[in-house]
Coordinates of N, CA and C in Angstrom, one line a residue:
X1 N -5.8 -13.6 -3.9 CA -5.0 -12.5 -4.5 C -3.8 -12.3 -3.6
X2 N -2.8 -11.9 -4.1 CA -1.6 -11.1 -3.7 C -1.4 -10.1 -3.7
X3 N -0.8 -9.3 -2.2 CA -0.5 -8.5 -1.9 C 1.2 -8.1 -2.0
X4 N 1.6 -7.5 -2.4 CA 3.1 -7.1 -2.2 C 3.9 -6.0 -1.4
X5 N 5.1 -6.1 -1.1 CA 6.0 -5.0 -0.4 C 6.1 -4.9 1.1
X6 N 6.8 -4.2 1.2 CA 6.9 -4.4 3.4 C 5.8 -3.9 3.9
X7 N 5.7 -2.7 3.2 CA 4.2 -1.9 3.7 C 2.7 -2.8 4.2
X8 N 2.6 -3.3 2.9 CA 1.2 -3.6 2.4 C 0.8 -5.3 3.3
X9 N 2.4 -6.0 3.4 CA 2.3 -7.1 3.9 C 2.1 -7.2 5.9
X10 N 2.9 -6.1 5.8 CA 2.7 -5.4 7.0 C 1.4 -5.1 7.8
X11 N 0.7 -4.7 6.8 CA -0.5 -4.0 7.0 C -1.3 -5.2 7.7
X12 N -1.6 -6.0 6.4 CA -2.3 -7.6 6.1 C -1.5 -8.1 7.4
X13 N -0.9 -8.1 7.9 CA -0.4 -9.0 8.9 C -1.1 -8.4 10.5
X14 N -0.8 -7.3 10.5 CA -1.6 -6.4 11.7 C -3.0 -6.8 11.9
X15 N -3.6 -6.8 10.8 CA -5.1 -6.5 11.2 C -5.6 -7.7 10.5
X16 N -7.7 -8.2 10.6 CA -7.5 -9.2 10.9 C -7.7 -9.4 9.6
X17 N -7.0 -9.6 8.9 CA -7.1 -10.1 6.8 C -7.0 -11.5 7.1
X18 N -7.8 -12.5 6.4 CA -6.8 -14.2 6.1 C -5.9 -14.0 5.5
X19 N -4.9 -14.7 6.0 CA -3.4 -14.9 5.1 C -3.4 -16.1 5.2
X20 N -3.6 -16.8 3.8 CA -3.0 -17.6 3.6 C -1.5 -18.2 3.6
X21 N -0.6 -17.0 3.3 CA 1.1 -17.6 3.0 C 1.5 -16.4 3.1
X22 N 2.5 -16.2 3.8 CA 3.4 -15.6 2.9 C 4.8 -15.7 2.4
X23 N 5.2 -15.4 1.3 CA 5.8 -15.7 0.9 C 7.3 -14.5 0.8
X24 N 8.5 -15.0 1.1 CA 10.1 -14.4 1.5 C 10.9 -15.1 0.0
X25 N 11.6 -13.9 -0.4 CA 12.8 -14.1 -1.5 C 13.7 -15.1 -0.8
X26 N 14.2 -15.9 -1.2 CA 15.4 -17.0 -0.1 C 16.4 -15.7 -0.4
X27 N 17.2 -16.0 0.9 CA 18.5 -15.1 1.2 C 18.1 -14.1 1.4
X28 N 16.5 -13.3 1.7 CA 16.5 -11.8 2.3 C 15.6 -12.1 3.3
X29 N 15.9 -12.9 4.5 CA 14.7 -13.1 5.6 C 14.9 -12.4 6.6
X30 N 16.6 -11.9 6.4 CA 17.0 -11.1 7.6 C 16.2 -9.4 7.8
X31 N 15.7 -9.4 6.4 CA 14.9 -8.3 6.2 C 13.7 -7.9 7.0
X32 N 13.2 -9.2 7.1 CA 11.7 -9.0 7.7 C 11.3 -10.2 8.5
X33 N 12.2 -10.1 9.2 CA 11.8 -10.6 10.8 C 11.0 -10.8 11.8
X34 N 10.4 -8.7 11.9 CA 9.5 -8.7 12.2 C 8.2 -9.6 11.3
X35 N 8.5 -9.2 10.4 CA 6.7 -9.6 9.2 C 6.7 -11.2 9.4
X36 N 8.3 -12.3 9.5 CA 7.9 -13.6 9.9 C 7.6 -13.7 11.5
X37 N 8.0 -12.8 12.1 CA 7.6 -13.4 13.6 C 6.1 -13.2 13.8
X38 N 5.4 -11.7 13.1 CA 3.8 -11.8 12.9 C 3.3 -12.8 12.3
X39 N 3.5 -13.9 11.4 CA 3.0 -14.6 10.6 C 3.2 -15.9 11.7
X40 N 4.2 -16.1 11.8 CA 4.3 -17.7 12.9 C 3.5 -17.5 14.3
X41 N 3.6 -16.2 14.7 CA 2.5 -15.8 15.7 C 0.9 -15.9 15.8
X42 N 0.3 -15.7 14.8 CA -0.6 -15.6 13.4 C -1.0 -17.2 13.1
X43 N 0.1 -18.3 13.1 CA -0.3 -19.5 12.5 C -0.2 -19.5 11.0
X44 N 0.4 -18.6 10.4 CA 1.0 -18.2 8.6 C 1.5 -19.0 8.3
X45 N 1.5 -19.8 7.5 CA 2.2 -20.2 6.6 C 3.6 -19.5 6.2
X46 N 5.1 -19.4 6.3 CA 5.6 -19.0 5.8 C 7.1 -19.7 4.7
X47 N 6.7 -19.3 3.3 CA 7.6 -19.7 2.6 C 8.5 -19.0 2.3
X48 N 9.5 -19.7 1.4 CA 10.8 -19.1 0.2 C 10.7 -19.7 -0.7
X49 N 10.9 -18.2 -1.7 CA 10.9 -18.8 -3.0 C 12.0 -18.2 -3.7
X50 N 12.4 -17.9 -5.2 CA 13.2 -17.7 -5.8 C 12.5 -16.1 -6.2
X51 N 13.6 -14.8 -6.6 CA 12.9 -13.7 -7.3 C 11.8 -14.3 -8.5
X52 N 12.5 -15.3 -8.9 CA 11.4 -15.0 -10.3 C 10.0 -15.8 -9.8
X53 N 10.3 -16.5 -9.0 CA 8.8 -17.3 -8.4 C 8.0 -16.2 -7.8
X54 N 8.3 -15.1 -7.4 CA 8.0 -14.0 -6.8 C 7.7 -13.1 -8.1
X55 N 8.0 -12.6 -8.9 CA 7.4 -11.7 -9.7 C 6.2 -12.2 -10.7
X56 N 6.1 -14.1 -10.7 CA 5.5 -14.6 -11.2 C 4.0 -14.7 -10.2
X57 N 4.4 -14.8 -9.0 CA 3.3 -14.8 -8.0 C 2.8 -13.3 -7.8
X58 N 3.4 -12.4 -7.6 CA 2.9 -11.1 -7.9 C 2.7 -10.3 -9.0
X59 N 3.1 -10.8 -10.2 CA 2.5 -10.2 -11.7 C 3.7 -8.9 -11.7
X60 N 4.6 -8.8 -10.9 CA 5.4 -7.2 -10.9 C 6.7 -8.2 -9.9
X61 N 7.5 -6.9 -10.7 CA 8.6 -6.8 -9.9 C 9.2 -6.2 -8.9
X62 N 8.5 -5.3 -8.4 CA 8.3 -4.2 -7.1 C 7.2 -5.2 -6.1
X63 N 8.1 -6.4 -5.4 CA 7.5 -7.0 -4.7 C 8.4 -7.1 -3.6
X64 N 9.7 -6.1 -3.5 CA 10.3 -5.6 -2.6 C 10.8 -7.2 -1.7
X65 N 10.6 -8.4 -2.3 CA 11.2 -9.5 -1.5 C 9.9 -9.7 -0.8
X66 N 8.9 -9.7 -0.6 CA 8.2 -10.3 0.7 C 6.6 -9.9 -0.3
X67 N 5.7 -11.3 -0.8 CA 4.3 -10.9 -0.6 C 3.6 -12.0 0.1
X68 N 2.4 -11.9 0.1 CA 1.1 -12.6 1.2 C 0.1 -12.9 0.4
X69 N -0.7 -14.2 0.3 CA -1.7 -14.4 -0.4 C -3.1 -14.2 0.4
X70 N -3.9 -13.5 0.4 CA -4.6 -13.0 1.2 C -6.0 -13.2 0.4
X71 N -7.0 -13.4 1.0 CA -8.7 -12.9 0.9 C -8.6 -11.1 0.9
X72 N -10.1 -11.3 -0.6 CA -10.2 -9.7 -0.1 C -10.4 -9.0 1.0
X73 N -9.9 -7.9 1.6 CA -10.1 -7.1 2.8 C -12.0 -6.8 3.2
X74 N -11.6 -7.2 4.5 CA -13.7 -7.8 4.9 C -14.3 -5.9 4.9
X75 N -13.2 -4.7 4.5 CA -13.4 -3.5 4.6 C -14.1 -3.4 3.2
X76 N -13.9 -4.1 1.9 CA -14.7 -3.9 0.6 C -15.4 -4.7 0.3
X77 N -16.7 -4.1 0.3 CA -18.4 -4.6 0.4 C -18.4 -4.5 -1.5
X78 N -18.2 -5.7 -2.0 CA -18.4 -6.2 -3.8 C -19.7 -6.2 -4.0
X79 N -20.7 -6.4 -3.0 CA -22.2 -6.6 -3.2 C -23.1 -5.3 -2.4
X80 N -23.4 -4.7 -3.3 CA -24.7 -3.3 -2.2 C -25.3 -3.7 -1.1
X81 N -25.7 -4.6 -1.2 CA -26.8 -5.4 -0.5 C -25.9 -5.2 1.0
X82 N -24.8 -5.4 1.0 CA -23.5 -6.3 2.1 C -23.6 -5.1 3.1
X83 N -23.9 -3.8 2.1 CA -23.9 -2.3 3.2 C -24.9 -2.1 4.1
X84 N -24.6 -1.9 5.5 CA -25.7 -1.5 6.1 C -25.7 -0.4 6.9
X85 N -24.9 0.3 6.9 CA -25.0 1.4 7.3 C -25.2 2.7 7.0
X86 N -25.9 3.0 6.0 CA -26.1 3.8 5.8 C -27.0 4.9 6.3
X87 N -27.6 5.2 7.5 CA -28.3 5.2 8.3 C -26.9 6.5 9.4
X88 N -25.6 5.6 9.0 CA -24.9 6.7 9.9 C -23.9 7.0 9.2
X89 N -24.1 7.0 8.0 CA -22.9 7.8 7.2 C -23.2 9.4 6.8
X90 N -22.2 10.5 7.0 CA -21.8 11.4 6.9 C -21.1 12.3 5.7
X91 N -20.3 11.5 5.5 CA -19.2 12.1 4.6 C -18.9 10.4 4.0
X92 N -19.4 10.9 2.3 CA -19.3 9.8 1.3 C -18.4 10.8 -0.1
X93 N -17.2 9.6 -0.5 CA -16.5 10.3 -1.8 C -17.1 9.4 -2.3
X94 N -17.1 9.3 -3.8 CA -17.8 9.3 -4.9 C -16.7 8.9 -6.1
X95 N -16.3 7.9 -6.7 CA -15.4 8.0 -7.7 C -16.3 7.2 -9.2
X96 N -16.4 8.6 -9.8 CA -16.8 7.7 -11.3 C -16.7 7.2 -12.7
X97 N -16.0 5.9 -12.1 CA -15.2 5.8 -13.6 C -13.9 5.6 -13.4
X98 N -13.2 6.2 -12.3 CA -11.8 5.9 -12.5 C -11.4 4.5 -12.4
X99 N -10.4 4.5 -13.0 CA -9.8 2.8 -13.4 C -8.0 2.7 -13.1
X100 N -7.3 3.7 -13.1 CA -6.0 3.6 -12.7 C -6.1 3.4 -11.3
X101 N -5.6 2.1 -11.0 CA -5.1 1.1 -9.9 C -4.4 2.4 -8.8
X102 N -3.3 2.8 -9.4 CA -2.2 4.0 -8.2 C -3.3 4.8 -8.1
X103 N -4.1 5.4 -9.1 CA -4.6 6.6 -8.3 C -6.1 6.5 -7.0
X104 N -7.1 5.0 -7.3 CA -7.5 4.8 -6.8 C -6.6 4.5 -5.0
X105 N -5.5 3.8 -5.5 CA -5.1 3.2 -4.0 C -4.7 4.6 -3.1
X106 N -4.3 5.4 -3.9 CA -3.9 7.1 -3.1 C -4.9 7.9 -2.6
X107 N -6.1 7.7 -3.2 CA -7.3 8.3 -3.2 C -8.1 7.6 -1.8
X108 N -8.0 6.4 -1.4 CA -8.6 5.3 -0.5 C -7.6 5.8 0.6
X109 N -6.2 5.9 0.4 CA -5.3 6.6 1.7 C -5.8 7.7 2.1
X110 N -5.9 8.8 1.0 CA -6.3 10.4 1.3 C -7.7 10.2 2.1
X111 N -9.0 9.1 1.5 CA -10.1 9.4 2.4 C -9.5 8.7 4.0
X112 N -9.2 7.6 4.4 CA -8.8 7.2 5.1 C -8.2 8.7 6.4
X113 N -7.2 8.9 5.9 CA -6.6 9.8 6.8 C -7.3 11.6 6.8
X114 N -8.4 11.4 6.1 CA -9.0 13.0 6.2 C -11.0 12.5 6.4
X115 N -11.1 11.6 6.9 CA -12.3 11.3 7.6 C -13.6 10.8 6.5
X116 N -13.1 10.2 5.8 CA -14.2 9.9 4.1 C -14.7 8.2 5.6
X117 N -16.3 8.5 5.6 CA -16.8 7.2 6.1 C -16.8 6.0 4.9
X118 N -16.8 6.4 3.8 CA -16.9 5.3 2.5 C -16.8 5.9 1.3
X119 N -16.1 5.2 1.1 CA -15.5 5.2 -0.7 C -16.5 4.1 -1.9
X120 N -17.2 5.0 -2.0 CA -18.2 4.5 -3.1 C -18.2 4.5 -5.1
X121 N -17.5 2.7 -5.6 CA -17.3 3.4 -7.2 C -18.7 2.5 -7.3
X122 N -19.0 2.8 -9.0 CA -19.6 1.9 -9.7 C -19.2 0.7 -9.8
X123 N -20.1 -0.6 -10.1 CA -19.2 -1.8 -10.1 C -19.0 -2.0 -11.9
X124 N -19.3 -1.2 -12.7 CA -18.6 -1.0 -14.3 C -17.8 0.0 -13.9
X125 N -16.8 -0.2 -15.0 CA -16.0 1.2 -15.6 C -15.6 1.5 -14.5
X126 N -14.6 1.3 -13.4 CA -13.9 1.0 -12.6 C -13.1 0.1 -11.7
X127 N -11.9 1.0 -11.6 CA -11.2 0.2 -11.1 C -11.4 -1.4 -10.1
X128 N -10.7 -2.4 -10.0 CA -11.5 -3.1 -8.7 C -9.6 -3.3 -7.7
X129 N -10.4 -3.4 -6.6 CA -9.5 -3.8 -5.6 C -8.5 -4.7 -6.0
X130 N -7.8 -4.5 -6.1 CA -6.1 -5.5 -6.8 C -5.3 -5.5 -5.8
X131 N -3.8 -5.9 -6.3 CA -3.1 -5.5 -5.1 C -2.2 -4.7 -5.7
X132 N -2.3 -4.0 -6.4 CA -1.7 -2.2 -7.2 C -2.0 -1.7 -6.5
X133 N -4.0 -1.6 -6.3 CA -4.6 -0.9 -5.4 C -4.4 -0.7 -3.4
X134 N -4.3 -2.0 -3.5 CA -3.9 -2.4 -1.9 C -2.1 -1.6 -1.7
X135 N -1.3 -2.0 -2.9 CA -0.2 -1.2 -2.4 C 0.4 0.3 -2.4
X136 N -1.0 1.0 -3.3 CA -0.6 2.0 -3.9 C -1.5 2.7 -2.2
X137 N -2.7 2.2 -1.5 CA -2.7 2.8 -0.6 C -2.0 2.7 0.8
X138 N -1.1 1.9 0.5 CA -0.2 1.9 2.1 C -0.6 1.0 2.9
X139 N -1.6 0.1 2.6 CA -2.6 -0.5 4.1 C -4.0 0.2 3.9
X140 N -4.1 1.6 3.7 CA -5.4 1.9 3.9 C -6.7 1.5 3.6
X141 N -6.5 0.6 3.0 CA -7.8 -0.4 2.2 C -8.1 -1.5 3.2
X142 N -7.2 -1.7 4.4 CA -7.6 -2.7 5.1 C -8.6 -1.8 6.9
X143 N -8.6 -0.4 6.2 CA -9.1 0.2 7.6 C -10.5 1.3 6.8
X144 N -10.2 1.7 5.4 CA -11.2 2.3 5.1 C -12.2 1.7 4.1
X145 N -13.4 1.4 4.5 CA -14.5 1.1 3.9 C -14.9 1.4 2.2
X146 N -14.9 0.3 1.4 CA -15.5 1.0 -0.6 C -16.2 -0.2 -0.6
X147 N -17.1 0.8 -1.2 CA -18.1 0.0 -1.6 C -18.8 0.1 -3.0
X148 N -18.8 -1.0 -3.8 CA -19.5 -0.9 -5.0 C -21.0 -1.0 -5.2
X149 N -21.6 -0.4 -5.9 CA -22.7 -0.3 -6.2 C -23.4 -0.1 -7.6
X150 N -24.3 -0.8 -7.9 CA -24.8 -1.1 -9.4 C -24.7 0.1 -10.3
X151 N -25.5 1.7 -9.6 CA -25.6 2.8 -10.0 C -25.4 3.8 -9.1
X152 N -24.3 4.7 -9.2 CA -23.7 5.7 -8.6 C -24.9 6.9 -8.5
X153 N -25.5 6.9 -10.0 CA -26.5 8.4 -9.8 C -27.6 7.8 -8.7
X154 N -28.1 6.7 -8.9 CA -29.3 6.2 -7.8 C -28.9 5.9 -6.5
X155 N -27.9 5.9 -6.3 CA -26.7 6.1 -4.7 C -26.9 7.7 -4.7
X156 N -26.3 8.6 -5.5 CA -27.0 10.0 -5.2 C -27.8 9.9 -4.8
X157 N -29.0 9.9 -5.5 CA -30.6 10.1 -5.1 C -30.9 9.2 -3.6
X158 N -30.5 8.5 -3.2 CA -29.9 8.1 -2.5 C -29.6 8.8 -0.9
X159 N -29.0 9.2 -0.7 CA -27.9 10.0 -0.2 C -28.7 11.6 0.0
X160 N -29.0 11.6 -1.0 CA -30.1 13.2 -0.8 C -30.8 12.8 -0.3
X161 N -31.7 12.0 -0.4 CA -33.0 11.4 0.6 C -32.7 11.4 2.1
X162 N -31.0 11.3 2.4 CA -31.1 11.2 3.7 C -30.4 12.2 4.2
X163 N -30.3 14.0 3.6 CA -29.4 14.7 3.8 C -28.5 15.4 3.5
X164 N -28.2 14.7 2.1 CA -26.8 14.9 1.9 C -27.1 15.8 1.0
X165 N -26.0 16.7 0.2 CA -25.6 17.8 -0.6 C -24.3 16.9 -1.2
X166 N -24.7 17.2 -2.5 CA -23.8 16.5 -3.4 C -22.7 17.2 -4.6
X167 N -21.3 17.6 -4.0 CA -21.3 18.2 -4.1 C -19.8 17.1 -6.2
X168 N -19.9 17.9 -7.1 CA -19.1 17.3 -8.2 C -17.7 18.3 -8.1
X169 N -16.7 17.9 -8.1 CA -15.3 18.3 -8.0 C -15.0 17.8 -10.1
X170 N -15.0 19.6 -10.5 CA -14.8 19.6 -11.4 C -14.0 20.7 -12.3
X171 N -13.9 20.7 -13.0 CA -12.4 22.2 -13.4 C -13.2 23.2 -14.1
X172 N -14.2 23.0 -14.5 CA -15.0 24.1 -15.1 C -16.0 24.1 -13.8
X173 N -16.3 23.8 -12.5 CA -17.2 24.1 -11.7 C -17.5 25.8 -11.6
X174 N -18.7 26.1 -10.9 CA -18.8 27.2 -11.0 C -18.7 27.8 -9.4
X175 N -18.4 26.7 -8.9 CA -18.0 27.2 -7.2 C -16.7 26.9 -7.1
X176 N -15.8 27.4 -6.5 CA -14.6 27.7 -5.8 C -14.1 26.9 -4.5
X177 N -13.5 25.9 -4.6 CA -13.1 25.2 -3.1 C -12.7 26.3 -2.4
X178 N -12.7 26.4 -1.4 CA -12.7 27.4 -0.1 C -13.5 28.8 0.1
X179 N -14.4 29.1 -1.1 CA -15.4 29.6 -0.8 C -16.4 28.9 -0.7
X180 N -17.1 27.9 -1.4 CA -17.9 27.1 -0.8 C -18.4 26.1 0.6
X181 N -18.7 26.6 1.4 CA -19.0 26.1 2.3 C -19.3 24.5 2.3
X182 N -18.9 23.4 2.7 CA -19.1 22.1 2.6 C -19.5 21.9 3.9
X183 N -20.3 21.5 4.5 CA -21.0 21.2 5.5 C -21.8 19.6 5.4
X184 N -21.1 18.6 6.2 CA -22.1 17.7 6.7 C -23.2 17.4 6.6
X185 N -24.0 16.6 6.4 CA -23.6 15.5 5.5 C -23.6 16.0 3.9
X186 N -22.1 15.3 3.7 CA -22.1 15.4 1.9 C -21.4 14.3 1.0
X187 N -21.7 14.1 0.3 CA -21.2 13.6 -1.0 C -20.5 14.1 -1.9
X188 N -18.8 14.1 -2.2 CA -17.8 14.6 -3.0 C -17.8 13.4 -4.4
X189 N -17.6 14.0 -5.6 CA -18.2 12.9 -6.3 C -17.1 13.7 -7.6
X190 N -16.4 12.4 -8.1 CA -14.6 12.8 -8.9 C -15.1 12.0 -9.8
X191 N -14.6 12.4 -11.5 CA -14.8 12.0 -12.1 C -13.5 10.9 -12.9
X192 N -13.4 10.3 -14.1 CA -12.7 9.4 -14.7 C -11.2 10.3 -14.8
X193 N -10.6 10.1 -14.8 CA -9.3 10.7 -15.3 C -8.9 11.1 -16.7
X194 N -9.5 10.5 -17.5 CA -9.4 11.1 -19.1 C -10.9 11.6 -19.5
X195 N -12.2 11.4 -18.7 CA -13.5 11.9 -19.7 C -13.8 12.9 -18.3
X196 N -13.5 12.6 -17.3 CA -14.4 13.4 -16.5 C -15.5 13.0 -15.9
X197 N -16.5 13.3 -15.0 CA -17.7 13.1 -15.0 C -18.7 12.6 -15.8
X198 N -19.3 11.6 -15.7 CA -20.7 11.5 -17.0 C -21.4 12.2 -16.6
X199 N -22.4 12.6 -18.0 CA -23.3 13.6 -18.4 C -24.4 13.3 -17.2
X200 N -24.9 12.1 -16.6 CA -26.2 11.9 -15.6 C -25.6 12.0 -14.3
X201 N -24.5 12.0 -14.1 CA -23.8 12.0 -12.9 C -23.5 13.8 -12.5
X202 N -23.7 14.2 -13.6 CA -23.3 15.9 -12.9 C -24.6 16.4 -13.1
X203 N -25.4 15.4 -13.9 CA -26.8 16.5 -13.6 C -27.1 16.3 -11.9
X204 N -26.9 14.9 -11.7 CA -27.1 14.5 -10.2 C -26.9 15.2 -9.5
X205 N -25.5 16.6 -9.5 CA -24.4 16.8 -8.5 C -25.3 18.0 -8.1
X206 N -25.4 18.6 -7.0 CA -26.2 20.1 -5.8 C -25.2 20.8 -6.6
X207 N -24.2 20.9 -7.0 CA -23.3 21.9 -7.3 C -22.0 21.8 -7.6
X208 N -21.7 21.8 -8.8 CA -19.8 21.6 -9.3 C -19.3 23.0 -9.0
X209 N -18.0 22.5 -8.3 CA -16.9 23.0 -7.3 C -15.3 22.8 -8.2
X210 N -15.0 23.9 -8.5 CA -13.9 23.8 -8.9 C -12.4 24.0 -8.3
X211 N -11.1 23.5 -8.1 CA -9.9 24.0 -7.5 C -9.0 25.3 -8.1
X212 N -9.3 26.1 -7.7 CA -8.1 27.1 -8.3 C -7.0 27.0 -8.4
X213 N -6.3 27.2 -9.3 CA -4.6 26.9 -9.7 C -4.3 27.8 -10.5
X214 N -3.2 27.8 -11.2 CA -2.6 28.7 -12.5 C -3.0 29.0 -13.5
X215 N -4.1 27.4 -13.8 CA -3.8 27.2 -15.3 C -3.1 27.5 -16.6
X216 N -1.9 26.4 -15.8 CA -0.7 26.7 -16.8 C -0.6 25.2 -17.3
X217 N -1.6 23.8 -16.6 CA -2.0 22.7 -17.6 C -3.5 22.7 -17.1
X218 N -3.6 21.7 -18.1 CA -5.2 21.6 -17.8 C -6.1 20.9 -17.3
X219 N -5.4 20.5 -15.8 CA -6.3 19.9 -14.8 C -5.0 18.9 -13.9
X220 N -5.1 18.9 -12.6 CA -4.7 18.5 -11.5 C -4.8 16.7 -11.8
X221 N -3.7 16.1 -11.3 CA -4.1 14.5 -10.8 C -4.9 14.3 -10.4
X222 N -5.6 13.1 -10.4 CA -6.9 13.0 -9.7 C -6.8 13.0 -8.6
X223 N -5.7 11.9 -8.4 CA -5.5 11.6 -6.5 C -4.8 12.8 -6.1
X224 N -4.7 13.8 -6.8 CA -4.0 15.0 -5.9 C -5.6 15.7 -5.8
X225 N -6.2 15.9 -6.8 CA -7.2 17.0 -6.8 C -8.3 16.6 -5.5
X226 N -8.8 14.8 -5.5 CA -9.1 14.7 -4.5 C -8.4 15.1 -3.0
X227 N -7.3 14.5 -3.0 CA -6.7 14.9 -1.4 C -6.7 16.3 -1.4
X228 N -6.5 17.3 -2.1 CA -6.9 19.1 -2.0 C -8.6 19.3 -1.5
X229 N -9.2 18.3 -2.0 CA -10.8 18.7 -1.9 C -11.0 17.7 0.0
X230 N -10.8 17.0 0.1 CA -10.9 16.3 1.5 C -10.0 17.1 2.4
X231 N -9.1 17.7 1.8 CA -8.2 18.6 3.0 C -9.1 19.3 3.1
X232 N -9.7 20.4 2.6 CA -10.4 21.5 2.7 C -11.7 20.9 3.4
X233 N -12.4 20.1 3.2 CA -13.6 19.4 4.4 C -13.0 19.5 5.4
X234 N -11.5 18.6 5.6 CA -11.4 17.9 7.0 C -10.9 19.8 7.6
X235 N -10.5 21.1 6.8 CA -9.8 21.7 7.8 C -10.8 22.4 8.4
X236 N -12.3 22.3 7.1 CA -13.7 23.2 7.6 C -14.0 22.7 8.8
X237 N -14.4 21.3 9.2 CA -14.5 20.5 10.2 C -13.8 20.8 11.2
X238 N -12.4 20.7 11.4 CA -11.8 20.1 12.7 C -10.7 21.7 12.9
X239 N -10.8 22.6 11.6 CA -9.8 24.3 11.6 C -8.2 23.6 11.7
X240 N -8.6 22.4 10.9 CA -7.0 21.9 10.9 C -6.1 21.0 11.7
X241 N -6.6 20.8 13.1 CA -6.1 19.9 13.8 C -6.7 18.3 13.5
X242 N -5.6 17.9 14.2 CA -5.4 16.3 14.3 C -6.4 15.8 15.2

């Protein structure tokens, strides 16, 4: 697969991703100097190609001059089985259903930087690791852990067995983010972007939690409503510091 943009290539170059190639627009090398001296450092392959060999190699044209052909990130576990730690996980988000590439990749940043140990979808009816996904999170996909799994409600059941309180982030919830107490270990669990939660998935949930706002439309981004609900964990946890 390919990765695109300074960001994302950047990322893949830092840490330990295979990179097969990467690949530079001819006539903008002076751009990214750094990214070929990581790559020749590295043992990368580094080519030039023409823009349109590049929008052809990345499927898009927001390939900002520079992508990388890379293995999936050894951070997303495609097989249940592959997980083993469950034993010391904490703080698990939950995405069910969602399938927009940007919102997933913003969502995988937000857990990343507000303490989410794993990002757990279904392996149907969701999104998969792309390189939308890879670039919509910044890099963050190459430091924060998802993992797919056959059935999300039996990952609940799951997860209760060892602790956890499950908590469904929804707009008709009957609890209040910031009055509800979220306490360790839990499970935050977001639903599709156009249906919401399924019907077996909220029976699963300890308790739907909703965000207050104006309601002057009718319902939040996803990847905004998540990063509102992980802020409010991370500030119960740590009162806001870094």
């Amino acid at each position: 697969m390919f990765v695109y943009g300074r960001n994302s290539v950047e990322e893949a170059l830092k840490d330990e991703i295979p990179i097969k190639r990467v690949v530079i627009e001819k006539g903008k090398s002076n751009r990214f100097l750094s990214q070929i001296q990581r790559a020749k450092a590295k043992d990368v392959l580094v080519e030039y190609a023409s823009e349109y060999e590049l929008v052809k190699l990345a499927g898009t044209q927001k390939h900002q001059g520079i992508i990388a052909e890379i293995s999936l990130p050894p951070t997303v576990y495609e097989k249940e089985e592959d997980f083993t730690d469950w034993e010391k996980l904490q703080y698990v988000l939950m995405l069910d259903g969602l399938t927009d590439t940007g919102n997933v990749g913003a969502i995988i940043r937000s857990a990343l930087l507000l303490g989410v140990d794993v990002v757990v979808l279904p392996e149907d009816h969701s999104a998969r690791i792309t390189s939308q996904v890879i670039r919509a999170s910044a890099g963050a996909i190459y430091k924060q852990p998802v993992l797919y799994v056959r059935n999300i409600v039996r990952t609940t059941e799951k997860l209760k067995s060892l602790g956890f309180t499950v908590y469904g982030l929804d707009m008709f919830g009957e609890g209040t983010l910031g009055e509800v107490t979220l306490q360790k270990p839990l499970c935050i669990v977001v639903g599709s972007e156009d249906k919401g939660m399924r019907r077996m998935m909220r029976k699963s949930c300890d308790q739907m939690i909703r965000i207050p706002t104006t309601g002057k439309l009718d319902s939040l981004n996803a990847s905004v409503a998540v990063a509102i609900c992980l802020w409010e964990v991370y500030k119960t946890q740590t009162g806001g510091r870094s």
